[in-house]
Amino acid sequence: MTRERRARKEGGKYDRRMSFDDVKDERMLMMVDKLCIWMGGILSETLNRENLITSIRNGGLMCRLATDIQYCVDEFKANDEDPGSLPKKAPQNVALDCSARSMEARENVMKFLTWARELRVPESSIFSPDDLLKLKGKMNVVNTLLAVARRAKDCGMAADIDAPPKIANAFKGLEEKFGKKFDHTAAAFGGEKKEIKKVDTKLTAGSAWKIVQQKFDQILQLPGKPAYEIFRA
């Protein structure tokens, strides 16, 4: 049963903006998967591509995430000689069960974003509230959460969100295409754009493919001779 049919059967309306079906880049989807695993492990929630946006849309789950990260931040500040400016407390008075269309949801999201700024997530990586509340930019939301994960890792929290060069380059490509919106994420996942290993496809003398090519050349030059005799030679 497709998600559209399942949504109709359950009395709801399938909204593609709340899934990642329209994201075609597998490297980006891999980072969404890593984010889901990381957040789900911290919050003891089952998160995946299909339910991530739905789960965080009212801001409550993100504020819970901030609360858990804040414990590591507090410990980091207590043990580091120069921790710099960091949030003093997690978002307070959060409405966890409010509707995604309510004013409480907007307040939750604003509280989380204020906390993320205090965590020193660059402003260029902060999503707009309507990116989540009105589903205008889910990848901007993912970008912010990845930046939060990176800052949490800097403060001593375990976060397996590092990306191999291909994915780092993908974020670097977003930076080049959309400006500085993705610059912090690109830098976090690999720093400068790394050169991906190039494979030399040129046929060299003695290589298997070169030998095959030579056999085919013989077939073309000797149309009257059976192909199996040429390959047997």
PDB file of C-alpha atoms in Angstrom:
ATOM      1  CA  MET A   1       0.000   0.000   0.000  1.00  0.00           C
ATOM      2  CA  THR A   2       1.422   3.366  -0.999  1.00  0.00           C
ATOM      3  CA  ARG A   3       1.788   6.156   1.519  1.00  0.00           C
ATOM      4  CA  GLU A   4      -0.881   8.179  -0.313  1.00  0.00           C
ATOM      5  CA  ARG A   5      -3.415   5.364  -0.006  1.00  0.00           C
ATOM      6  CA  ARG A   6      -2.418   4.638   3.576  1.00  0.00           C
ATOM      7  CA  ALA A   7      -2.861   8.288   4.498  1.00  0.00           C
ATOM      8  CA  ARG A   8      -6.334   8.357   2.928  1.00  0.00           C
ATOM      9  CA  LYS A   9      -7.291   5.118   4.680  1.00  0.00           C
ATOM     10  CA  GLU A  10      -6.262   6.573   8.019  1.00  0.00           C
ATOM     11  CA  GLY A  11      -8.365   9.649   7.361  1.00  0.00           C
ATOM     12  CA  GLY A  12      -5.455  11.984   6.698  1.00  0.00           C
ATOM     13  CA  LYS A  13      -4.021  13.707   3.660  1.00  0.00           C
ATOM     14  CA  TYR A  14      -0.634  12.741   2.336  1.00  0.00           C
ATOM     15  CA  ASP A  15       1.632  15.779   2.080  1.00  0.00           C
ATOM     16  CA  ARG A  16       4.783  15.175   0.089  1.00  0.00           C
ATOM     17  CA  ARG A  17       6.427  18.198   1.709  1.00  0.00           C
ATOM     18  CA  MET A  18       6.548  16.236   4.983  1.00  0.00           C
ATOM     19  CA  SER A  19       8.573  13.401   3.465  1.00  0.00           C
ATOM     20  CA  PHE A  20      11.808  13.358   1.495  1.00  0.00           C
ATOM     21  CA  ASP A  21      10.370  11.715  -1.627  1.00  0.00           C
ATOM     22  CA  ASP A  22      11.226  14.746  -3.711  1.00  0.00           C
ATOM     23  CA  VAL A  23      14.903  14.724  -2.686  1.00  0.00           C
ATOM     24  CA  LYS A  24      16.727  12.804  -5.402  1.00  0.00           C
ATOM     25  CA  ASP A  25      20.311  13.174  -4.204  1.00  0.00           C
ATOM     26  CA  GLU A  26      21.173   9.939  -2.376  1.00  0.00           C
ATOM     27  CA  ARG A  27      24.042  11.663  -0.576  1.00  0.00           C
ATOM     28  CA  MET A  28      21.637  14.135   1.006  1.00  0.00           C
ATOM     29  CA  LEU A  29      19.277  11.326   1.947  1.00  0.00           C
ATOM     30  CA  MET A  30      22.173   9.533   3.612  1.00  0.00           C
ATOM     31  CA  MET A  31      22.723  12.573   5.823  1.00  0.00           C
ATOM     32  CA  VAL A  32      18.999  12.682   6.648  1.00  0.00           C
ATOM     33  CA  ASP A  33      19.297   9.033   7.715  1.00  0.00           C
ATOM     34  CA  LYS A  34      22.310   9.823   9.898  1.00  0.00           C
ATOM     35  CA  LEU A  35      20.437  12.716  11.475  1.00  0.00           C
ATOM     36  CA  CYS A  36      17.432  10.478  12.214  1.00  0.00           C
ATOM     37  CA  ILE A  37      19.630   7.838  13.823  1.00  0.00           C
ATOM     38  CA  TRP A  38      21.460  10.413  15.933  1.00  0.00           C
ATOM     39  CA  MET A  39      18.334  12.227  17.128  1.00  0.00           C
ATOM     40  CA  GLY A  40      16.391   9.003  17.607  1.00  0.00           C
ATOM     41  CA  GLY A  41      19.152   7.535  19.745  1.00  0.00           C
ATOM     42  CA  ILE A  42      19.272  10.581  22.015  1.00  0.00           C
ATOM     43  CA  LEU A  43      15.511  10.935  22.358  1.00  0.00           C
ATOM     44  CA  SER A  44      14.609   7.209  22.345  1.00  0.00           C
ATOM     45  CA  GLU A  45      12.363   7.825  19.342  1.00  0.00           C
ATOM     46  CA  THR A  46      12.061   5.960  16.062  1.00  0.00           C
ATOM     47  CA  LEU A  47      12.817   8.570  13.424  1.00  0.00           C
ATOM     48  CA  ASN A  48      13.189   8.089   9.692  1.00  0.00           C
ATOM     49  CA  ARG A  49      12.738   9.935   6.404  1.00  0.00           C
ATOM     50  CA  GLU A  50       8.974   9.459   6.503  1.00  0.00           C
ATOM     51  CA  ASN A  51       8.276  10.783   9.978  1.00  0.00           C
ATOM     52  CA  LEU A  52      11.107  13.196  10.808  1.00  0.00           C
ATOM     53  CA  ILE A  53       9.351  16.392   9.709  1.00  0.00           C
ATOM     54  CA  THR A  54       6.036  15.271  11.179  1.00  0.00           C
ATOM     55  CA  SER A  55       7.707  14.471  14.497  1.00  0.00           C
ATOM     56  CA  ILE A  56       9.558  17.765  14.868  1.00  0.00           C
ATOM     57  CA  ARG A  57       7.049  20.094  13.233  1.00  0.00           C
ATOM     58  CA  ASN A  58       5.565  21.544  16.449  1.00  0.00           C
ATOM     59  CA  GLY A  59       9.062  22.210  17.815  1.00  0.00           C
ATOM     60  CA  GLY A  60       8.588  20.121  20.940  1.00  0.00           C
ATOM     61  CA  LEU A  61      10.959  17.314  19.968  1.00  0.00           C
ATOM     62  CA  MET A  62      13.665  19.776  18.978  1.00  0.00           C
ATOM     63  CA  CYS A  63      13.383  21.445  22.383  1.00  0.00           C
ATOM     64  CA  ARG A  64      13.729  18.023  24.010  1.00  0.00           C
ATOM     65  CA  LEU A  65      16.865  17.526  21.926  1.00  0.00           C
ATOM     66  CA  ALA A  66      18.172  20.887  23.143  1.00  0.00           C
ATOM     67  CA  THR A  67      17.556  19.815  26.743  1.00  0.00           C
ATOM     68  CA  ASP A  68      19.650  16.669  26.308  1.00  0.00           C
ATOM     69  CA  ILE A  69      22.441  18.545  24.542  1.00  0.00           C
ATOM     70  CA  GLN A  70      22.416  21.174  27.292  1.00  0.00           C
ATOM     71  CA  TYR A  71      23.621  18.563  29.812  1.00  0.00           C
ATOM     72  CA  CYS A  72      26.757  18.074  27.684  1.00  0.00           C
ATOM     73  CA  VAL A  73      27.118  21.825  27.250  1.00  0.00           C
ATOM     74  CA  ASP A  74      26.991  22.366  31.013  1.00  0.00           C
ATOM     75  CA  GLU A  75      29.609  19.672  31.596  1.00  0.00           C
ATOM     76  CA  PHE A  76      31.774  21.110  28.829  1.00  0.00           C
ATOM     77  CA  LYS A  77      31.609  24.599  30.382  1.00  0.00           C
ATOM     78  CA  ALA A  78      32.533  23.201  33.793  1.00  0.00           C
ATOM     79  CA  ASN A  79      35.610  21.365  32.514  1.00  0.00           C
ATOM     80  CA  ASP A  80      36.938  23.591  29.742  1.00  0.00           C
ATOM     81  CA  GLU A  81      39.153  26.551  30.586  1.00  0.00           C
ATOM     82  CA  ASP A  82      37.787  28.690  27.778  1.00  0.00           C
ATOM     83  CA  PRO A  83      34.430  27.299  26.564  1.00  0.00           C
ATOM     84  CA  GLY A  84      33.336  30.594  25.031  1.00  0.00           C
ATOM     85  CA  SER A  85      29.784  31.843  24.966  1.00  0.00           C
ATOM     86  CA  LEU A  86      27.305  28.966  25.242  1.00  0.00           C
ATOM     87  CA  PRO A  87      23.643  28.668  26.278  1.00  0.00           C
ATOM     88  CA  LYS A  88      22.999  28.787  30.016  1.00  0.00           C
ATOM     89  CA  LYS A  89      19.856  26.681  29.830  1.00  0.00           C
ATOM     90  CA  ALA A  90      17.693  24.728  27.422  1.00  0.00           C
ATOM     91  CA  PRO A  91      14.364  26.103  26.134  1.00  0.00           C
ATOM     92  CA  GLN A  92      11.881  26.514  28.985  1.00  0.00           C
ATOM     93  CA  ASN A  93       8.086  26.118  29.252  1.00  0.00           C
ATOM     94  CA  VAL A  94       7.800  24.072  26.083  1.00  0.00           C
ATOM     95  CA  ALA A  95       4.398  22.851  24.882  1.00  0.00           C
ATOM     96  CA  LEU A  96       5.263  19.308  23.810  1.00  0.00           C
ATOM     97  CA  ASP A  97       1.839  18.168  22.609  1.00  0.00           C
ATOM     98  CA  CYS A  98       0.560  21.254  20.821  1.00  0.00           C
ATOM     99  CA  SER A  99      -0.738  21.342  17.269  1.00  0.00           C
ATOM    100  CA  ALA A 100       1.767  22.143  14.526  1.00  0.00           C
ATOM    101  CA  ARG A 101      -0.507  25.020  13.444  1.00  0.00           C
ATOM    102  CA  SER A 102      -0.765  26.604  16.887  1.00  0.00           C
ATOM    103  CA  MET A 103       0.945  29.643  18.321  1.00  0.00           C
ATOM    104  CA  GLU A 104       2.550  27.344  20.902  1.00  0.00           C
ATOM    105  CA  ALA A 105       4.290  25.488  18.076  1.00  0.00           C
ATOM    106  CA  ARG A 106       5.710  28.723  16.703  1.00  0.00           C
ATOM    107  CA  GLU A 107       6.900  29.667  20.189  1.00  0.00           C
ATOM    108  CA  ASN A 108       8.559  26.246  20.544  1.00  0.00           C
ATOM    109  CA  VAL A 109      10.396  26.665  17.253  1.00  0.00           C
ATOM    110  CA  MET A 110      11.492  30.204  18.140  1.00  0.00           C
ATOM    111  CA  LYS A 111      12.808  29.020  21.514  1.00  0.00           C
ATOM    112  CA  PHE A 112      14.799  26.255  19.851  1.00  0.00           C
ATOM    113  CA  LEU A 113      16.288  28.638  17.282  1.00  0.00           C
ATOM    114  CA  THR A 114      17.232  31.124  20.009  1.00  0.00           C
ATOM    115  CA  TRP A 115      18.982  28.308  21.869  1.00  0.00           C
ATOM    116  CA  ALA A 116      20.740  27.176  18.656  1.00  0.00           C
ATOM    117  CA  ARG A 117      22.082  30.696  18.147  1.00  0.00           C
ATOM    118  CA  GLU A 118      23.388  30.693  21.718  1.00  0.00           C
ATOM    119  CA  LEU A 119      25.066  27.379  20.883  1.00  0.00           C
ATOM    120  CA  ARG A 120      26.902  29.385  18.201  1.00  0.00           C
ATOM    121  CA  VAL A 121      25.291  27.786  15.199  1.00  0.00           C
ATOM    122  CA  PRO A 122      26.021  30.363  12.453  1.00  0.00           C
ATOM    123  CA  GLU A 123      23.121  32.553  11.457  1.00  0.00           C
ATOM    124  CA  SER A 124      23.564  31.420   7.860  1.00  0.00           C
ATOM    125  CA  SER A 125      22.675  27.887   8.969  1.00  0.00           C
ATOM    126  CA  ILE A 126      19.548  28.841  10.947  1.00  0.00           C
ATOM    127  CA  PHE A 127      16.288  27.954   9.237  1.00  0.00           C
ATOM    128  CA  SER A 128      13.309  30.274   9.088  1.00  0.00           C
ATOM    129  CA  PRO A 129      10.358  29.235  11.327  1.00  0.00           C
ATOM    130  CA  ASP A 130       8.142  28.926   8.244  1.00  0.00           C
ATOM    131  CA  ASP A 131      10.617  26.465   6.710  1.00  0.00           C
ATOM    132  CA  LEU A 132       9.237  24.013   9.264  1.00  0.00           C
ATOM    133  CA  LEU A 133       5.849  25.357  10.342  1.00  0.00           C
ATOM    134  CA  LYS A 134       4.647  25.994   6.783  1.00  0.00           C
ATOM    135  CA  LEU A 135       6.859  23.334   5.199  1.00  0.00           C
ATOM    136  CA  LYS A 136       8.648  25.848   2.983  1.00  0.00           C
ATOM    137  CA  GLY A 137      12.150  24.410   3.322  1.00  0.00           C
ATOM    138  CA  LYS A 138      12.667  21.055   4.996  1.00  0.00           C
ATOM    139  CA  MET A 139      16.278  20.793   3.830  1.00  0.00           C
ATOM    140  CA  ASN A 140      17.002  24.101   5.577  1.00  0.00           C
ATOM    141  CA  VAL A 141      15.655  22.473   8.748  1.00  0.00           C
ATOM    142  CA  VAL A 142      17.896  19.443   8.207  1.00  0.00           C
ATOM    143  CA  ASN A 143      20.853  21.747   7.642  1.00  0.00           C
ATOM    144  CA  THR A 144      20.229  23.504  10.976  1.00  0.00           C
ATOM    145  CA  LEU A 145      19.886  20.225  12.878  1.00  0.00           C
ATOM    146  CA  LEU A 146      23.112  18.924  11.343  1.00  0.00           C
ATOM    147  CA  ALA A 147      24.844  22.138  12.406  1.00  0.00           C
ATOM    148  CA  VAL A 148      23.441  21.662  15.931  1.00  0.00           C
ATOM    149  CA  ALA A 149      24.761  18.095  15.916  1.00  0.00           C
ATOM    150  CA  ARG A 150      28.185  19.366  14.938  1.00  0.00           C
ATOM    151  CA  ARG A 151      28.205  21.949  17.726  1.00  0.00           C
ATOM    152  CA  ALA A 152      27.035  19.286  20.195  1.00  0.00           C
ATOM    153  CA  LYS A 153      29.947  17.140  19.081  1.00  0.00           C
ATOM    154  CA  ASP A 154      32.300  20.066  19.695  1.00  0.00           C
ATOM    155  CA  CYS A 155      30.954  20.149  23.257  1.00  0.00           C
ATOM    156  CA  GLY A 156      31.726  16.484  23.846  1.00  0.00           C
ATOM    157  CA  MET A 157      28.515  14.759  22.774  1.00  0.00           C
ATOM    158  CA  ALA A 158      28.807  11.653  20.621  1.00  0.00           C
ATOM    159  CA  ALA A 159      27.536  12.419  17.131  1.00  0.00           C
ATOM    160  CA  ASP A 160      28.246  10.193  14.148  1.00  0.00           C
ATOM    161  CA  ILE A 161      27.376  12.830  11.588  1.00  0.00           C
ATOM    162  CA  ASP A 162      30.672  13.162   9.716  1.00  0.00           C
ATOM    163  CA  ALA A 163      30.384  12.679   5.994  1.00  0.00           C
ATOM    164  CA  PRO A 164      32.745  11.148   3.428  1.00  0.00           C
ATOM    165  CA  PRO A 165      34.196  13.435   0.731  1.00  0.00           C
ATOM    166  CA  LYS A 166      31.379  12.863  -1.771  1.00  0.00           C
ATOM    167  CA  ILE A 167      28.752  14.094   0.709  1.00  0.00           C
ATOM    168  CA  ALA A 168      30.981  16.913   1.934  1.00  0.00           C
ATOM    169  CA  ASN A 169      31.346  18.011  -1.670  1.00  0.00           C
ATOM    170  CA  ALA A 170      27.581  17.838  -2.129  1.00  0.00           C
ATOM    171  CA  PHE A 171      27.083  20.327   0.695  1.00  0.00           C
ATOM    172  CA  LYS A 172      29.901  22.415  -0.748  1.00  0.00           C
ATOM    173  CA  GLY A 173      27.993  22.398  -4.018  1.00  0.00           C
ATOM    174  CA  LEU A 174      24.898  23.687  -2.230  1.00  0.00           C
ATOM    175  CA  GLU A 175      27.001  26.473  -0.763  1.00  0.00           C
ATOM    176  CA  GLU A 176      28.224  27.414  -4.223  1.00  0.00           C
ATOM    177  CA  LYS A 177      24.697  27.312  -5.648  1.00  0.00           C
ATOM    178  CA  PHE A 178      22.726  28.987  -2.865  1.00  0.00           C
ATOM    179  CA  GLY A 179      25.353  31.211  -1.255  1.00  0.00           C
ATOM    180  CA  LYS A 180      26.262  31.034   2.415  1.00  0.00           C
ATOM    181  CA  LYS A 181      23.151  29.191   3.573  1.00  0.00           C
ATOM    182  CA  PHE A 182      25.069  25.901   3.641  1.00  0.00           C
ATOM    183  CA  ASP A 183      28.601  27.150   4.262  1.00  0.00           C
ATOM    184  CA  HIS A 184      28.804  26.031   7.898  1.00  0.00           C
ATOM    185  CA  THR A 185      27.511  22.550   7.084  1.00  0.00           C
ATOM    186  CA  ALA A 186      29.945  22.249   4.202  1.00  0.00           C
ATOM    187  CA  ALA A 187      32.815  23.248   6.468  1.00  0.00           C
ATOM    188  CA  ALA A 188      31.639  20.920   9.234  1.00  0.00           C
ATOM    189  CA  PHE A 189      31.510  17.918   6.946  1.00  0.00           C
ATOM    190  CA  GLY A 190      34.993  17.961   5.609  1.00  0.00           C
ATOM    191  CA  GLY A 191      36.252  21.555   5.651  1.00  0.00           C
ATOM    192  CA  GLU A 192      37.495  22.581   2.232  1.00  0.00           C
ATOM    193  CA  LYS A 193      36.085  20.816  -0.743  1.00  0.00           C
ATOM    194  CA  LYS A 194      38.051  17.614  -1.129  1.00  0.00           C
ATOM    195  CA  GLU A 195      39.187  16.154  -4.383  1.00  0.00           C
ATOM    196  CA  ILE A 196      37.398  12.897  -5.041  1.00  0.00           C
ATOM    197  CA  LYS A 197      39.650  10.133  -6.301  1.00  0.00           C
ATOM    198  CA  LYS A 198      39.625  10.013 -10.093  1.00  0.00           C
ATOM    199  CA  VAL A 199      39.688   6.731 -11.947  1.00  0.00           C
ATOM    200  CA  ASP A 200      41.732   6.586 -15.128  1.00  0.00           C
ATOM    201  CA  THR A 201      39.555   4.888 -17.735  1.00  0.00           C
ATOM    202  CA  LYS A 202      42.162   5.131 -20.501  1.00  0.00           C
ATOM    203  CA  LEU A 203      42.956   1.741 -22.039  1.00  0.00           C
ATOM    204  CA  THR A 204      46.596   0.832 -21.630  1.00  0.00           C
ATOM    205  CA  ALA A 205      48.646  -1.762 -23.492  1.00  0.00           C
ATOM    206  CA  GLY A 206      48.295  -5.188 -21.876  1.00  0.00           C
ATOM    207  CA  SER A 207      45.099  -4.382 -19.986  1.00  0.00           C
ATOM    208  CA  ALA A 208      42.167  -6.798 -20.303  1.00  0.00           C
ATOM    209  CA  TRP A 209      39.941  -4.209 -21.942  1.00  0.00           C
ATOM    210  CA  LYS A 210      42.709  -3.277 -24.399  1.00  0.00           C
ATOM    211  CA  ILE A 211      43.015  -6.910 -25.454  1.00  0.00           C
ATOM    212  CA  VAL A 212      39.244  -7.168 -25.938  1.00  0.00           C
ATOM    213  CA  GLN A 213      39.282  -3.979 -28.007  1.00  0.00           C
ATOM    214  CA  GLN A 214      42.046  -5.404 -30.207  1.00  0.00           C
ATOM    215  CA  LYS A 215      39.995  -8.573 -30.783  1.00  0.00           C
ATOM    216  CA  PHE A 216      36.988  -6.550 -31.852  1.00  0.00           C
ATOM    217  CA  ASP A 217      39.201  -4.551 -34.206  1.00  0.00           C
ATOM    218  CA  GLN A 218      40.283  -7.819 -35.802  1.00  0.00           C
ATOM    219  CA  ILE A 219      36.646  -8.872 -36.236  1.00  0.00           C
ATOM    220  CA  LEU A 220      35.860  -5.636 -38.018  1.00  0.00           C
ATOM    221  CA  GLN A 221      38.902  -5.994 -40.264  1.00  0.00           C
ATOM    222  CA  LEU A 222      38.308  -9.699 -41.045  1.00  0.00           C
ATOM    223  CA  PRO A 223      34.549 -10.047 -41.566  1.00  0.00           C
ATOM    224  CA  GLY A 224      34.923 -13.452 -43.194  1.00  0.00           C
ATOM    225  CA  LYS A 225      36.651 -15.080 -40.236  1.00  0.00           C
ATOM    226  CA  PRO A 226      34.529 -16.556 -37.394  1.00  0.00           C
ATOM    227  CA  ALA A 227      34.673 -14.494 -34.200  1.00  0.00           C
ATOM    228  CA  TYR A 228      35.417 -17.494 -31.998  1.00  0.00           C
ATOM    229  CA  GLU A 229      38.624 -18.190 -33.951  1.00  0.00           C
ATOM    230  CA  ILE A 230      39.824 -14.637 -33.361  1.00  0.00           C
ATOM    231  CA  PHE A 231      39.175 -14.778 -29.611  1.00  0.00           C
ATOM    232  CA  ARG A 232      40.801 -18.203 -29.430  1.00  0.00           C
ATOM    233  CA  ALA A 233      43.966 -16.850 -31.003  1.00  0.00           C
TER     234      ALA A 233
END
